[in-house]
CSV table of C-alpha atoms in Angstrom, one decimal:
chain,number,residue,atom,x,y,z
F,114,MET,CA,5.6,17.0,1.8
F,115,ASN,CA,5.8,17.1,-2.1
F,116,CYS,CA,1.9,15.4,-2.7
F,117,TYR,CA,-0.4,15.2,-6.0
F,118,TYR,CA,-3.2,15.6,-3.2
F,119,VAL,CA,-4.0,12.6,-0.2
F,120,ASP,CA,-6.6,10.0,-0.9
F,121,GLU,CA,-6.3,9.1,2.9
F,122,LEU,CA,-5.0,9.4,6.4
F,123,ALA,CA,-5.4,6.9,9.9
F,124,ALA,CA,-3.3,7.1,12.9
F,125,ASP,CA,-2.9,4.1,15.2
F,126,VAL,CA,-2.9,4.6,19.3
F,127,ALA,CA,0.6,5.5,19.5
F,128,GLY,CA,0.2,8.9,17.7
F,129,ASN,CA,1.3,8.1,14.4
F,130,VAL,CA,-0.4,9.6,10.5
F,131,TYR,CA,-0.2,7.1,7.9
F,132,ALA,CA,-0.8,9.3,5.1
F,133,GLY,CA,-2.0,7.6,1.6
F,134,VAL,CA,-1.5,10.2,-1.3
F,135,TRP,CA,0.4,10.7,-4.9
F,136,LEU,CA,3.6,11.9,-3.7
F,137,THR,CA,7.0,10.2,-4.6
F,138,ASN,CA,8.7,12.3,-1.8
F,139,ALA,CA,7.4,13.5,2.3
F,140,ALA,CA,9.6,16.5,3.3
F,141,GLY,CA,12.6,15.3,1.5
F,142,VAL,CA,11.8,11.7,2.6
F,143,ALA,CA,12.6,9.9,-1.4
F,144,SER,CA,10.7,6.9,-2.7
F,145,THR,CA,7.7,6.8,-0.1
F,146,ASN,CA,6.5,5.4,-2.9
F,147,ASN,CA,2.3,6.8,-2.2
F,148,ILE,CA,2.4,5.9,1.1
F,149,ALA,CA,4.0,7.8,4.0
F,150,LYS,CA,4.1,7.3,8.0
F,151,TRP,CA,4.3,11.0,10.3
F,152,ASN,CA,5.5,10.7,13.4
F,153,GLY,CA,5.2,14.1,15.1
F,154,SER,CA,8.3,15.0,13.6
F,155,VAL,CA,9.8,13.5,10.6
F,156,TRP,CA,7.7,11.5,7.9
F,157,THR,CA,8.9,8.3,6.8
F,158,ASN,CA,8.6,5.4,4.2
F,159,ILE,CA,6.4,2.3,4.5
F,160,GLY,CA,8.6,-0.3,3.3
F,161,LEU,CA,9.1,0.1,-0.8
F,162,GLY,CA,5.1,1.4,-0.6
F,163,MET,CA,2.8,0.5,-3.4
F,164,ASN,CA,1.0,2.9,-6.1
F,165,SER,CA,-2.0,4.5,-5.8
F,166,VAL,CA,-4.1,4.3,-1.9
F,167,SER,CA,-6.4,4.4,-1.7
F,168,THR,CA,-8.0,3.6,2.3
F,169,LEU,CA,-6.1,2.4,4.7
F,170,ALA,CA,-7.2,1.4,8.3
F,171,VAL,CA,-5.2,0.5,11.2
F,172,ASP,CA,-5.7,-1.7,13.8
F,173,GLY,CA,-5.6,-2.1,17.7
F,174,ILE,CA,-2.3,-3.7,17.7
F,175,GLY,CA,-1.2,-1.3,15.1
F,176,ASN,CA,-0.9,-3.0,12.0
F,177,LEU,CA,-1.9,-0.4,8.9
F,178,TYR,CA,-3.7,-1.8,5.9
F,179,ALA,CA,-4.4,-0.3,2.6
F,180,GLY,CA,-6.3,-0.8,-0.1
F,181,GLY,CA,-6.1,0.6,-4.1
F,182,SER,CA,-5.2,-0.4,-7.5
F,183,PHE,CA,-1.9,-1.8,-6.6
F,184,THR,CA,-1.3,-5.8,-7.6
F,185,ASN,CA,2.2,-5.5,-5.3
F,186,ALA,CA,3.4,-3.9,-2.1
F,187,ALA,CA,6.8,-3.7,-1.3
F,188,GLY,CA,7.7,-6.4,-4.3
F,189,VAL,CA,5.1,-8.6,-2.5
F,190,SER,CA,2.3,-9.8,-4.6
F,191,ALA,CA,-1.3,-8.0,-3.2
F,192,LYS,CA,-4.1,-8.1,-5.6
F,193,HIS,CA,-5.8,-4.1,-3.9
F,194,ILE,CA,-5.1,-5.5,-0.5
F,195,ALA,CA,-2.2,-5.4,1.9
F,196,LYS,CA,-0.8,-5.6,5.8
F,197,TRP,CA,1.9,-3.8,6.9
F,198,ASN,CA,3.1,-5.1,10.4
F,199,GLY,CA,5.7,-2.3,11.3
F,200,SER,CA,8.4,-3.8,9.0
F,201,VAL,CA,7.4,-5.7,6.0
F,202,TRP,CA,3.9,-5.5,3.9
F,203,THR,CA,2.4,-9.2,3.1
F,204,ASN,CA,-0.6,-10.1,0.6
F,205,LEU,CA,-4.1,-10.9,2.6
F,206,GLY,CA,-4.8,-13.8,0.9
F,207,SER,CA,-5.0,-14.4,-2.7
F,208,GLY,CA,-6.6,-10.4,-2.4
F,209,ILE,CA,-9.0,-8.9,-4.2
F,210,GLU,CA,-10.2,-8.5,-7.9
F,211,GLY,CA,-10.5,-5.5,-8.2
F,212,PRO,CA,-9.6,-2.0,-6.6
F,213,VAL,CA,-10.5,-1.6,-3.1
F,214,SER,CA,-11.5,2.0,-2.1
F,215,ALA,CA,-12.7,1.5,1.4
F,216,LEU,CA,-11.6,-0.4,4.4
F,217,ALA,CA,-13.3,-0.7,8.0
F,218,LEU,CA,-12.0,-3.1,10.6
F,219,ASP,CA,-14.0,-4.7,13.8
F,220,GLY,CA,-12.6,-5.8,17.0
F,221,ALA,CA,-12.9,-9.2,16.4
F,222,GLY,CA,-10.2,-8.8,13.5
F,223,ASN,CA,-12.2,-9.3,10.5
F,224,VAL,CA,-10.4,-6.8,8.1
F,225,TYR,CA,-13.9,-5.1,6.1
F,226,ALA,CA,-13.3,-4.0,2.2
F,227,GLY,CA,-15.7,-2.0,0.0
F,228,GLY,CA,-14.6,-1.1,-3.9
F,229,TYR,CA,-14.6,-1.8,-7.6
F,230,PHE,CA,-14.4,-5.9,-7.3
F,231,THR,CA,-16.2,-8.6,-7.4
F,232,GLN,CA,-14.6,-11.4,-5.7
F,233,ALA,CA,-12.1,-11.6,-2.6
F,234,GLY,CA,-9.8,-14.3,-2.4
F,235,GLY,CA,-11.3,-16.5,-5.0
F,236,VAL,CA,-14.9,-16.3,-3.3
């Protein structure tokens, strides 16, 4: 992996490891754009990525959540928080009005975010 430093790691139940890092490529895979997946053998892109990923969390069904200082995920408007369903990045409502530095999930499917913000979802 070609990177400056790793901010966050998360693993799913299938054994994949996700890295939120300051990088432009992982082991020769170009354009990972600060987020990549290790499946035990090779690094792969997660869509087109985003800039400045600070935190990651994976839910029980394999959705990956990313938080950071980004305002889009692979071209999708996503203010500081986004979800990867294995195929595409999506936003979480209107997002969060500032950088997200911590994510947690509960068994009921709720996503909790912490960071440097005063509003989430317009509230």
